[in-house]
Short mmCIF file of N, CA and C in Angstrom, two decimals:
data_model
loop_
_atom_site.label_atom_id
_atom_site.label_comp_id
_atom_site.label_asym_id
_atom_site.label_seq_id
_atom_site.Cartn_x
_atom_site.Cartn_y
_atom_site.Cartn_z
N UNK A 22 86.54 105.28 106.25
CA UNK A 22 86.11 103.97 106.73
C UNK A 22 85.11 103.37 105.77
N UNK A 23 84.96 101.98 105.44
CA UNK A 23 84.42 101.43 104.99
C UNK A 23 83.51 100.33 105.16
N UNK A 24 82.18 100.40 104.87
CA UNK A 24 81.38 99.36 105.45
C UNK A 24 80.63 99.03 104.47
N UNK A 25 79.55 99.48 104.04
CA UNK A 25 79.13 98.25 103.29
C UNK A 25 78.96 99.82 101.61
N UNK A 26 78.91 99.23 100.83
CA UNK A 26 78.86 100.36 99.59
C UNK A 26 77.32 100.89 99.79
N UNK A 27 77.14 101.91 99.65
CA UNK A 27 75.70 102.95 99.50
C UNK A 27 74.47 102.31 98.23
N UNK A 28 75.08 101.64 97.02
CA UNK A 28 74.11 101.32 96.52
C UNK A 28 73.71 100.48 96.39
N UNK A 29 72.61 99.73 96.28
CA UNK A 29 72.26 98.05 95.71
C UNK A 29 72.98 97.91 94.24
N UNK A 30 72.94 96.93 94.63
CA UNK A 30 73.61 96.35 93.06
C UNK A 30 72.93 94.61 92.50
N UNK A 31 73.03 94.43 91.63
CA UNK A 31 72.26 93.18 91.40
C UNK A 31 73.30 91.74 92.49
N UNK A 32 72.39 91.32 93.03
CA UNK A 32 73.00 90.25 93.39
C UNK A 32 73.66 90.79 95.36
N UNK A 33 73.23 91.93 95.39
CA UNK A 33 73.26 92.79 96.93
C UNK A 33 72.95 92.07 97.90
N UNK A 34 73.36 91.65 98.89
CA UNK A 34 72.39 91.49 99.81
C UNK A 34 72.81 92.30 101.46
N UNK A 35 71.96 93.01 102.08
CA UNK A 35 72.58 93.14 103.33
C UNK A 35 72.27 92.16 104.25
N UNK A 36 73.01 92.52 105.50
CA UNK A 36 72.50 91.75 106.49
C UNK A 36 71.49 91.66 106.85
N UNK A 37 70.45 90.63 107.28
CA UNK A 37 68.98 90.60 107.93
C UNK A 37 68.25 91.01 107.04
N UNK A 38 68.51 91.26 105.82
CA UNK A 38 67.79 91.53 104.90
C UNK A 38 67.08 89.70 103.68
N UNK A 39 66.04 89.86 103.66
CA UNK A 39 65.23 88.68 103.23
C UNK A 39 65.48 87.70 102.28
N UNK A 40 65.87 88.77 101.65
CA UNK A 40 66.41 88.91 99.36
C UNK A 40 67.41 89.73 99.28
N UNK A 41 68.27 89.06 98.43
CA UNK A 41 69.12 90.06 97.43
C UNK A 41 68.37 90.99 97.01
N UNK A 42 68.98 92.12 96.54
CA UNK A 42 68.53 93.03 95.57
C UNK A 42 68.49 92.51 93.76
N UNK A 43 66.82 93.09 93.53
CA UNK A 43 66.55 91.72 92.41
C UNK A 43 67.48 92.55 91.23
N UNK A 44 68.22 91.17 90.62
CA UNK A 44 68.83 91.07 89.04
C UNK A 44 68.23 91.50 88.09
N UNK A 45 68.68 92.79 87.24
CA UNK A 45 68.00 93.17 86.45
C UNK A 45 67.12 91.90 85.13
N UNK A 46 65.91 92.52 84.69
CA UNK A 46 64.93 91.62 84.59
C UNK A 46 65.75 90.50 83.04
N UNK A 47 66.28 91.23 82.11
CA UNK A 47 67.13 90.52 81.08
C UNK A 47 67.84 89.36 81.88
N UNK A 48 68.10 89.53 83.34
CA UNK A 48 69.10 88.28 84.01
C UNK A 48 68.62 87.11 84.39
N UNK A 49 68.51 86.06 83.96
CA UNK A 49 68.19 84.52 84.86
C UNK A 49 68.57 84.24 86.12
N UNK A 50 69.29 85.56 86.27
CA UNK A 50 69.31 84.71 88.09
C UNK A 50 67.94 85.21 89.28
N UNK A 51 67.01 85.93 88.28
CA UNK A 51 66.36 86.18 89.39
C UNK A 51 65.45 85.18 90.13
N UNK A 52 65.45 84.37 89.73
CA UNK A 52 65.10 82.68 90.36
C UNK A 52 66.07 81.93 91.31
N UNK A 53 66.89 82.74 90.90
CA UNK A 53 68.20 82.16 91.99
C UNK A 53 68.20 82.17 92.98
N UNK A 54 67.77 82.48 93.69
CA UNK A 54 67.78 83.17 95.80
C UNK A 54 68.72 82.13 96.08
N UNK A 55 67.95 80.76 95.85
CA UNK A 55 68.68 79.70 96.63
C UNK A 55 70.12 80.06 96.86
N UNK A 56 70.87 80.40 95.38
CA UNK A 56 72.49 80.41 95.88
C UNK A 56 73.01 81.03 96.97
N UNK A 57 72.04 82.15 97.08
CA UNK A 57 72.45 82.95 98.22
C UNK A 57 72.17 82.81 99.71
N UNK A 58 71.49 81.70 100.13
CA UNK A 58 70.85 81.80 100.98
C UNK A 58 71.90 82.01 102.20
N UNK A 59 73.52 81.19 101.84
CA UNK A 59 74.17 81.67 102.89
C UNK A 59 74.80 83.43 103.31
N UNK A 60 74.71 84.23 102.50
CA UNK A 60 74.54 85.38 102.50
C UNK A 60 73.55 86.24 104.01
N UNK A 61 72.54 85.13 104.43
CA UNK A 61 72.01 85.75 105.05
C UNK A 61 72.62 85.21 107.10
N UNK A 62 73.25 84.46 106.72
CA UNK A 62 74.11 84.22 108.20
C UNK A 62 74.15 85.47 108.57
N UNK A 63 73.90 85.20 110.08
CA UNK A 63 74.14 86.29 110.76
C UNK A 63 75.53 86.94 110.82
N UNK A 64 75.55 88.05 110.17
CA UNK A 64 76.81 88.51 110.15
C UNK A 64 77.01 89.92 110.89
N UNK A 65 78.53 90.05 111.43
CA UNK A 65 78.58 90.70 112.42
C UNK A 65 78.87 92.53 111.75
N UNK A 66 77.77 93.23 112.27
CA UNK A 66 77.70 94.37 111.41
C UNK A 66 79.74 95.03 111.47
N UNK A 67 80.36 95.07 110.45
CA UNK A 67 81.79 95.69 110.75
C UNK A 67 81.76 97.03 111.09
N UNK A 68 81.12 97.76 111.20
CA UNK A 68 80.94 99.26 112.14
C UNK A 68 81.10 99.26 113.21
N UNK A 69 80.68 98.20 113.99
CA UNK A 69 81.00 98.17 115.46
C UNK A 69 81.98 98.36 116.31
N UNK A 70 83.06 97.10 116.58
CA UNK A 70 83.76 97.90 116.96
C UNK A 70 85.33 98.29 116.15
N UNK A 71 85.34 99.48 115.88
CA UNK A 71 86.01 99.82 114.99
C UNK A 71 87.86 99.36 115.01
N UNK A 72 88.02 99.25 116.44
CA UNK A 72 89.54 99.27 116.86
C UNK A 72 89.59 97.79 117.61
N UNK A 73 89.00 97.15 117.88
CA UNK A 73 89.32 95.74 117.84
C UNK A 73 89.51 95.44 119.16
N UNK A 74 89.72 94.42 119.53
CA UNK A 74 90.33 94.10 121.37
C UNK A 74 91.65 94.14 121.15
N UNK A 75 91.75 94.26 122.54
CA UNK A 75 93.11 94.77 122.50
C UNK A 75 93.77 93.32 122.66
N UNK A 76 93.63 92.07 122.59
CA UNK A 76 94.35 91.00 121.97
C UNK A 76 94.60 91.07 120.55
N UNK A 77 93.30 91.02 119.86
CA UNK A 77 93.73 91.49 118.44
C UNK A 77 94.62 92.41 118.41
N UNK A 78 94.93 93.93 118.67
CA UNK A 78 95.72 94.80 118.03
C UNK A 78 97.08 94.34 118.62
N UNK A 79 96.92 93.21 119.85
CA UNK A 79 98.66 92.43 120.17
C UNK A 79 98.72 92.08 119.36
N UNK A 80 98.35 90.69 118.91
CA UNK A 80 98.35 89.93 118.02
C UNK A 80 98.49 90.16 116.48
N UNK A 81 97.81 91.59 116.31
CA UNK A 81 98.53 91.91 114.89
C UNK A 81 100.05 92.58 115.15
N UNK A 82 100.22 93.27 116.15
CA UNK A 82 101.16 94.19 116.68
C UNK A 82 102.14 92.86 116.28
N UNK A 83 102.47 91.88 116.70
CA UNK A 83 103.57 90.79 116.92
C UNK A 83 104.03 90.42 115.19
N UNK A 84 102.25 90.22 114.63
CA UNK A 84 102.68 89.91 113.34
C UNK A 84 103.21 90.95 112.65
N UNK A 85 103.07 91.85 113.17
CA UNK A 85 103.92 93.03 112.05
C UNK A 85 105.50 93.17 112.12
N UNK A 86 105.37 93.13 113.63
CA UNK A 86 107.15 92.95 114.20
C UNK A 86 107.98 91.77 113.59
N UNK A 87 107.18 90.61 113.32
CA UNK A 87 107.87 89.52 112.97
C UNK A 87 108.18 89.26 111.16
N UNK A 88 107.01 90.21 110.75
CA UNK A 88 106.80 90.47 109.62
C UNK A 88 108.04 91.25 108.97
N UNK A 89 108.58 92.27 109.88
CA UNK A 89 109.79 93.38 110.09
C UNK A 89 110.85 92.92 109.63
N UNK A 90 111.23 91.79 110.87
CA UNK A 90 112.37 91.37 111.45
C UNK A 90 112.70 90.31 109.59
N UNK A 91 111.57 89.63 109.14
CA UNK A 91 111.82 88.86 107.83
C UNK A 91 112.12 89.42 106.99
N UNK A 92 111.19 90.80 106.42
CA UNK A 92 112.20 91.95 105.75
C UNK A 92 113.61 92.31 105.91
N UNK A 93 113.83 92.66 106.79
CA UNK A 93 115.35 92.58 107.32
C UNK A 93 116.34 91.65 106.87
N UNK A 94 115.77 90.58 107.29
CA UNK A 94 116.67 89.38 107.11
C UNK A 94 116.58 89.36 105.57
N UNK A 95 115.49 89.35 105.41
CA UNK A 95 115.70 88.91 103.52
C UNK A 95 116.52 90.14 102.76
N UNK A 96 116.94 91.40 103.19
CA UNK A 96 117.79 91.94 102.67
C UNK A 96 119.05 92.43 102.73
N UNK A 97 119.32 91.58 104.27
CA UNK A 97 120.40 91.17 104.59
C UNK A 97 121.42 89.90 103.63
N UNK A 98 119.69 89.07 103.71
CA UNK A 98 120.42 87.50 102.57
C UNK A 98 120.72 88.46 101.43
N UNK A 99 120.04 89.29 100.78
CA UNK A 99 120.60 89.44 99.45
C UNK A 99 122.16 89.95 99.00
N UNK A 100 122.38 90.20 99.90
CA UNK A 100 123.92 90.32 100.25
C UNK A 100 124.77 89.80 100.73
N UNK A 101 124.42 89.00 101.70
CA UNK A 101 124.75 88.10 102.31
C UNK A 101 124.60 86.67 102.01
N UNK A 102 124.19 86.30 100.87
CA UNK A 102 123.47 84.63 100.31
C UNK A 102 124.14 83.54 101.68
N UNK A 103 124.95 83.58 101.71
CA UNK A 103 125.98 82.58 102.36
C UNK A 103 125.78 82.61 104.25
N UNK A 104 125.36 83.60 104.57
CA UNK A 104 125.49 83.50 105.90
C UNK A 104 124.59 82.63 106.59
N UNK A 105 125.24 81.77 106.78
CA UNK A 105 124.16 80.77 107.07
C UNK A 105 123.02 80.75 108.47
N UNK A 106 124.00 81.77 109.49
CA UNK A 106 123.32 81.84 110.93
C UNK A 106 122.04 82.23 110.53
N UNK A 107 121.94 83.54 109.69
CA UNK A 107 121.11 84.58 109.04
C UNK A 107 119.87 83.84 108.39
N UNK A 108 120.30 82.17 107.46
CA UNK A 108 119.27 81.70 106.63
C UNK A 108 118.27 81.27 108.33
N UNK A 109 119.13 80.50 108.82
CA UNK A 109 118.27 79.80 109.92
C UNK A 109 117.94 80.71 110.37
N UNK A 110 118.00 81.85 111.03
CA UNK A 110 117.07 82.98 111.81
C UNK A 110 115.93 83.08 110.94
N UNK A 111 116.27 83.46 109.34
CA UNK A 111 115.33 83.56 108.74
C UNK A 111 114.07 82.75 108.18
N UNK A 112 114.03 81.23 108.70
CA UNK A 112 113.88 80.06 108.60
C UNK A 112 112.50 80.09 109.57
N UNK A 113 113.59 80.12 110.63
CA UNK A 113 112.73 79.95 112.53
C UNK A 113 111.50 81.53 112.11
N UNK A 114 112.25 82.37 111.79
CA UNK A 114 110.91 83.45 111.67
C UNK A 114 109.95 83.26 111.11
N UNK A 115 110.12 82.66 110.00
CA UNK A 115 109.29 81.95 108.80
C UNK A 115 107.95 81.26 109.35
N UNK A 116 108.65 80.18 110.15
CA UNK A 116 107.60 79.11 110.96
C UNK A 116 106.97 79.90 111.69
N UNK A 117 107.25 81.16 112.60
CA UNK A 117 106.72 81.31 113.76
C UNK A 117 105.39 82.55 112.82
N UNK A 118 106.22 83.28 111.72
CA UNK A 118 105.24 84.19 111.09
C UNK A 118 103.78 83.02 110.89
N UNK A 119 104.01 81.91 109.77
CA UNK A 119 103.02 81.24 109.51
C UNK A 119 102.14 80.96 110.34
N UNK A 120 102.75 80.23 111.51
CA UNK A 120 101.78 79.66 112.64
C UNK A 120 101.04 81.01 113.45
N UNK A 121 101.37 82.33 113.58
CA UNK A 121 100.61 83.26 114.43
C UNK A 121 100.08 83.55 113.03
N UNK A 122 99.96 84.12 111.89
CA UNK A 122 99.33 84.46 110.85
C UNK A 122 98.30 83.31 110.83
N UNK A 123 98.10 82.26 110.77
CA UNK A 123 97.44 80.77 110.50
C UNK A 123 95.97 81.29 111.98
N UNK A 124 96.81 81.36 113.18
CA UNK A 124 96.24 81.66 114.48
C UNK A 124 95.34 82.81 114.11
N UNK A 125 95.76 83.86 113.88
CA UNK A 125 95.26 85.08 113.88
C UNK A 125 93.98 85.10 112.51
N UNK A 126 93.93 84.34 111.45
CA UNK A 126 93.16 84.73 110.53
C UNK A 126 92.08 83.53 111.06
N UNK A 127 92.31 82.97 111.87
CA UNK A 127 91.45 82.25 112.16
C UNK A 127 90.11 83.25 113.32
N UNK A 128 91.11 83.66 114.32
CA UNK A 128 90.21 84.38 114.91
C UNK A 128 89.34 85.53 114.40
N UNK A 129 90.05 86.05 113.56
CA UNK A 129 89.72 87.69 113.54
C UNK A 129 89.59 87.45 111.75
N UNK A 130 89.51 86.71 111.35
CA UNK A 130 89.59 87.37 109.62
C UNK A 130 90.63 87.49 108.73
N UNK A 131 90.28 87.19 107.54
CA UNK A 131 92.05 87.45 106.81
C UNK A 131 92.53 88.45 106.56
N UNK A 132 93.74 88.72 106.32
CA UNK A 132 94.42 89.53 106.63
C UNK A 132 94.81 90.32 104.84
N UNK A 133 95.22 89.28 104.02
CA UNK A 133 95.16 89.53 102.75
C UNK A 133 93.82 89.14 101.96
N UNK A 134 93.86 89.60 100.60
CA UNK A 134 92.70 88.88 100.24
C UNK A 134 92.89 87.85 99.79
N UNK A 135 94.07 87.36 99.52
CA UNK A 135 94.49 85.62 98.99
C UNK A 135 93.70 84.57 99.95
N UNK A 136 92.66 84.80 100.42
CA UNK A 136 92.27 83.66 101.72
C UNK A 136 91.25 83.16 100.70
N UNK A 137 90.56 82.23 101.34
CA UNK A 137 89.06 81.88 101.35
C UNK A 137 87.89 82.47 101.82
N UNK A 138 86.77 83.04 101.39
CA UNK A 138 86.30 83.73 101.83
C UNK A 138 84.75 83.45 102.18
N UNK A 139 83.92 83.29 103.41
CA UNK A 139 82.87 83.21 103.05
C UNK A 139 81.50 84.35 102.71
N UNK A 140 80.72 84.47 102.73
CA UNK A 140 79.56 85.17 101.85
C UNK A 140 78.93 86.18 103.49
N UNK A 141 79.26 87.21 103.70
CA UNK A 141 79.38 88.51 102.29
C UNK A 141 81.52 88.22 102.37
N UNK A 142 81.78 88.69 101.52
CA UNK A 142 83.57 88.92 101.26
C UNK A 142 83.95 89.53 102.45
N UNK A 143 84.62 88.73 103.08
CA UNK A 143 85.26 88.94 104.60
C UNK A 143 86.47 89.84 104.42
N UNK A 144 87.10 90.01 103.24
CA UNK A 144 88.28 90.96 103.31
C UNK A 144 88.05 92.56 103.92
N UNK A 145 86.63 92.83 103.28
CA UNK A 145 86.89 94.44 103.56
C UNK A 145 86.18 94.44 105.21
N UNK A 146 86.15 93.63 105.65
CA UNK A 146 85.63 93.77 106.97
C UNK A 146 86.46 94.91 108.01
N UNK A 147 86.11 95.97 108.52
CA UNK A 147 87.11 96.46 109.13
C UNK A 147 87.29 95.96 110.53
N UNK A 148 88.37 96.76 110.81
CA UNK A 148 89.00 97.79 110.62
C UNK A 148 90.44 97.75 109.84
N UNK A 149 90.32 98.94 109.00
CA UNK A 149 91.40 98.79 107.97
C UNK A 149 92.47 99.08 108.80
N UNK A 150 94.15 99.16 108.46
CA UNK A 150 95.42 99.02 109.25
C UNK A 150 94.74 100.58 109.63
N UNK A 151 94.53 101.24 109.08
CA UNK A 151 94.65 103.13 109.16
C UNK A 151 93.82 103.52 109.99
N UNK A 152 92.51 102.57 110.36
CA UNK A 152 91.51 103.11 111.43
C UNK A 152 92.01 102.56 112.55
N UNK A 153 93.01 101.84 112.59
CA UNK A 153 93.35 101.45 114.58
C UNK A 153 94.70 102.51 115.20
N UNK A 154 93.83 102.33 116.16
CA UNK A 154 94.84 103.54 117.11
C UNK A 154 95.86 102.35 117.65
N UNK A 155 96.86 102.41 117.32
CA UNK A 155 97.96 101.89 117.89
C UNK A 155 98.66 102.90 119.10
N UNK A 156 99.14 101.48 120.11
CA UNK A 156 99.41 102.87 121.56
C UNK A 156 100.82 102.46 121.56
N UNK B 5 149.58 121.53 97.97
CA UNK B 5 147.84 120.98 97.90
C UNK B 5 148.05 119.94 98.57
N UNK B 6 146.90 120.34 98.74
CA UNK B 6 145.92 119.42 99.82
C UNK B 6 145.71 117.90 99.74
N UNK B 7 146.10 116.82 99.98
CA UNK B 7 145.56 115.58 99.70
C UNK B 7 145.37 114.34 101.08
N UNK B 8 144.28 113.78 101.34
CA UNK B 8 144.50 113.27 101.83
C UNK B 8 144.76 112.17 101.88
N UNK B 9 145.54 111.07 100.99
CA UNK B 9 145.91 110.22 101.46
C UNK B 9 147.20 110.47 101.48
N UNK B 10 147.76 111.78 101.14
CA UNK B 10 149.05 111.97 102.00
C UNK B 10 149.50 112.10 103.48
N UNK B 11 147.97 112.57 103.84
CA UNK B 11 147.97 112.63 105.59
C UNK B 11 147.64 110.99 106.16
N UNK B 12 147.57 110.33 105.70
CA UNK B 12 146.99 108.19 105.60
C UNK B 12 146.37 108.91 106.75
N UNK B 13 144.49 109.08 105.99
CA UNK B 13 143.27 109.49 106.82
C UNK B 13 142.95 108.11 106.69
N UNK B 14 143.57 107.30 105.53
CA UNK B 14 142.89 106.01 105.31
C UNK B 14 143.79 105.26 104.39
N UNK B 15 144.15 103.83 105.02
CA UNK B 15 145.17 103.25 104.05
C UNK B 15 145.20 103.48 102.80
N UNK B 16 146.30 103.74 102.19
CA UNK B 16 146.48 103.74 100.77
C UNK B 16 146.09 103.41 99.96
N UNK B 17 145.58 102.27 99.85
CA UNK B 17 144.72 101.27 98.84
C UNK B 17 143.64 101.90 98.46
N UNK B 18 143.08 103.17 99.57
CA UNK B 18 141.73 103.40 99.33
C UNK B 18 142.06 104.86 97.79
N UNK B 19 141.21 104.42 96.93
CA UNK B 19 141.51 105.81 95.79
C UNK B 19 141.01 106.82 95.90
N UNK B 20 141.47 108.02 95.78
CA UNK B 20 140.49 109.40 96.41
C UNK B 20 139.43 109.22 95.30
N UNK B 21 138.53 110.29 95.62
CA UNK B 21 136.59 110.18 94.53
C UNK B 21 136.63 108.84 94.69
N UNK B 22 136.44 108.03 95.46
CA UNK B 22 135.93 106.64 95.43
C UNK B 22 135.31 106.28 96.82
N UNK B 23 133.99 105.90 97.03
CA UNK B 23 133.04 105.80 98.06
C UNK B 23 133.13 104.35 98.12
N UNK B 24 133.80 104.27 99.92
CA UNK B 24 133.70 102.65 100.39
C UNK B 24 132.68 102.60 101.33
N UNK B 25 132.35 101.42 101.43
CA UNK B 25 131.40 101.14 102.37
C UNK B 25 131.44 99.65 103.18
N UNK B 26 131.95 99.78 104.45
CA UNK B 26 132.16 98.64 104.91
C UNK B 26 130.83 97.46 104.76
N UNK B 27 131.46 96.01 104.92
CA UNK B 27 130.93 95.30 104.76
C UNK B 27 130.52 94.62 105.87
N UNK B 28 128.59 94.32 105.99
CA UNK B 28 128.23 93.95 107.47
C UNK B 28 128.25 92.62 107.27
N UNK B 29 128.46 92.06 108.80
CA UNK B 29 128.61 90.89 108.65
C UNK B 29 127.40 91.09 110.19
N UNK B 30 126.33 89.83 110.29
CA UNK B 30 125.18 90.07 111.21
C UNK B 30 125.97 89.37 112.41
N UNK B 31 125.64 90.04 113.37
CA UNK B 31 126.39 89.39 114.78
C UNK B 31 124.75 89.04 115.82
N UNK B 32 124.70 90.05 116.74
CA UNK B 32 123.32 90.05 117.38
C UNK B 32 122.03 90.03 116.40
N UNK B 33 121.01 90.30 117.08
CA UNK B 33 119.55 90.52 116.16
C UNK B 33 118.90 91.36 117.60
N UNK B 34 117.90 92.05 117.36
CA UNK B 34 116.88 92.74 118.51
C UNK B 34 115.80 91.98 118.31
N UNK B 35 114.92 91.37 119.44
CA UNK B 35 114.04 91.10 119.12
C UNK B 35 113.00 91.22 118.31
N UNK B 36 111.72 90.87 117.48
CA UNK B 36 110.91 91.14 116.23
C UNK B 36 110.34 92.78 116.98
N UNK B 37 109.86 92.84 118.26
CA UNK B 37 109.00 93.90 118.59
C UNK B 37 109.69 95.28 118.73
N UNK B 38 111.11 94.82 119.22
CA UNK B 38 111.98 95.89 119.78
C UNK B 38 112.74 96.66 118.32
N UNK B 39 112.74 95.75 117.20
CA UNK B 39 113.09 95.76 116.07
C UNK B 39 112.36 96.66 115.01
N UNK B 40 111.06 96.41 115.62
CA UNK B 40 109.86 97.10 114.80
C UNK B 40 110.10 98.32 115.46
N UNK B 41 110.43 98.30 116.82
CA UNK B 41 110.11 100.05 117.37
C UNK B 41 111.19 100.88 116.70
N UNK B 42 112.38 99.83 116.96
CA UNK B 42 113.68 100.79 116.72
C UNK B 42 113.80 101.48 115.20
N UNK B 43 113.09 100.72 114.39
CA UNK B 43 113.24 100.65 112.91
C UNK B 43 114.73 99.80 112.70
N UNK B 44 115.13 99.11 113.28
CA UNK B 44 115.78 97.88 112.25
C UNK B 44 116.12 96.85 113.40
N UNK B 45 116.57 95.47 112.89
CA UNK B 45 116.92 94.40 113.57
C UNK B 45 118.27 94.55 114.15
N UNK B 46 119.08 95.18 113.61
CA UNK B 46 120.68 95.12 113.70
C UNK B 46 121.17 96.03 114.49
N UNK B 47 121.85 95.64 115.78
CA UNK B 47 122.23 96.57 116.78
C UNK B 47 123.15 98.03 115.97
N UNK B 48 124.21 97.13 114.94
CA UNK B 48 125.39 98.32 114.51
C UNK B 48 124.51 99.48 113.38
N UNK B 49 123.28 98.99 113.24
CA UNK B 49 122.88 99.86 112.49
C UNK B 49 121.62 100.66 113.26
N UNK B 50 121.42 100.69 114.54
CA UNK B 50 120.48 101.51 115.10
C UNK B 50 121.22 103.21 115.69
N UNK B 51 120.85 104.03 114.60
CA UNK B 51 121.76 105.37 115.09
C UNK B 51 120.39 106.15 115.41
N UNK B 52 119.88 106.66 116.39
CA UNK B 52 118.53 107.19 116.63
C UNK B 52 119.33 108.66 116.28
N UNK B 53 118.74 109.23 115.99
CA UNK B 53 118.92 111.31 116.48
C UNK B 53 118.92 111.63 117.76
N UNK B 54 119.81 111.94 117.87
CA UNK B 54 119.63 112.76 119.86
C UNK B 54 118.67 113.78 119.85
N UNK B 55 117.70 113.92 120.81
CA UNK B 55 117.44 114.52 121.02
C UNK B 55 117.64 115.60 121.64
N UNK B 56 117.31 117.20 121.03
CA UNK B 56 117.83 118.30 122.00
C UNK B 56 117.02 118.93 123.27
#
């Protein structure tokens, strides 16, 4: 499991903590604080709860199934180029993946790291796929 | 000797040492969840192991 790394590093900051950890002295940013100041939002320690509500682990549960079902289809098309029932299934899945993926990273966090991210880096927030107990 | 497409195990056309493999064409789908459990979308291709 992963939460926050063990050492300071220049430019560190934890939560509830005042200051970054200062930039070694050769660096100009140690005048910097300002940039960071959003760094210090209250952020929600990710240790807590490790396995999520159990809406979340639906809600990813669905996106994975739907996630499935597009695999499928897309290697069905590759053999199939022409079947057209197959493109539109694969079409309608498409929309419905986006819009619960769109839903879901809204609530809970992104899912890849291709998102936007705000300060500290929301990707490694857990819980990673491997720490939830799926029932 | 032995051959089988002298016994027509399988129309003629087919050449012995030669591996066919029918061609799927998608009919049904399983739902995304039921799909995920089963491990695949496609009814003709869900063969589970029996259990003993």
């Amino acid at each position: 499991m992963y939460c926050y790394p063990m050492y300071p590093y220049p430019g560190y900051c934890k939560p509830y903590d005042d200051k970054p950890y200062c930039y070694p002295d050769w660096c100009d940013y140690n005048n910097a604080y300002d940039d960071y100041d959003n760094c210090y939002d209250d952020y929600m320690d990710d240790c807590g709860d490790m396995n999520g509500s159990n809406d979340k682990i639906a809600a990813l549960k669905s996106l994975m199934a739907i996630q499935f079902s597009l695999l499928e289809l897309n290697l069905y098309l590759d053999t199939h180029p022409r079947d057209m029932r197959a493109i539109r299934k694969y079409n309608e899945y498409l929309e419905e993946y986006k819009e619960k993926k769109e839903e879901y990273e809204q609530k809970y966090g992104p899912i890849t790291a291709r998102t936007k991210s705000g300060c500290p880096w929301e990707y490694i927030k857990g819980p990673w796929p491997w720490d939830i107990e799926y029932k | 000797m032995v051959n089988a497409a002298k016994y027509k195990v399988m129309p003629s056309k087919f050449k012995l040492a030669t591996a066919y493999i029918p061609f799927q064409y998608m009919c049904k789908l399983y739902s995304p969840m039921e799909g995920l459990m089963k491990g695949t979308i496609f009814p003709e291709l869900y063969k589970p192991y029996k259990k003993k």
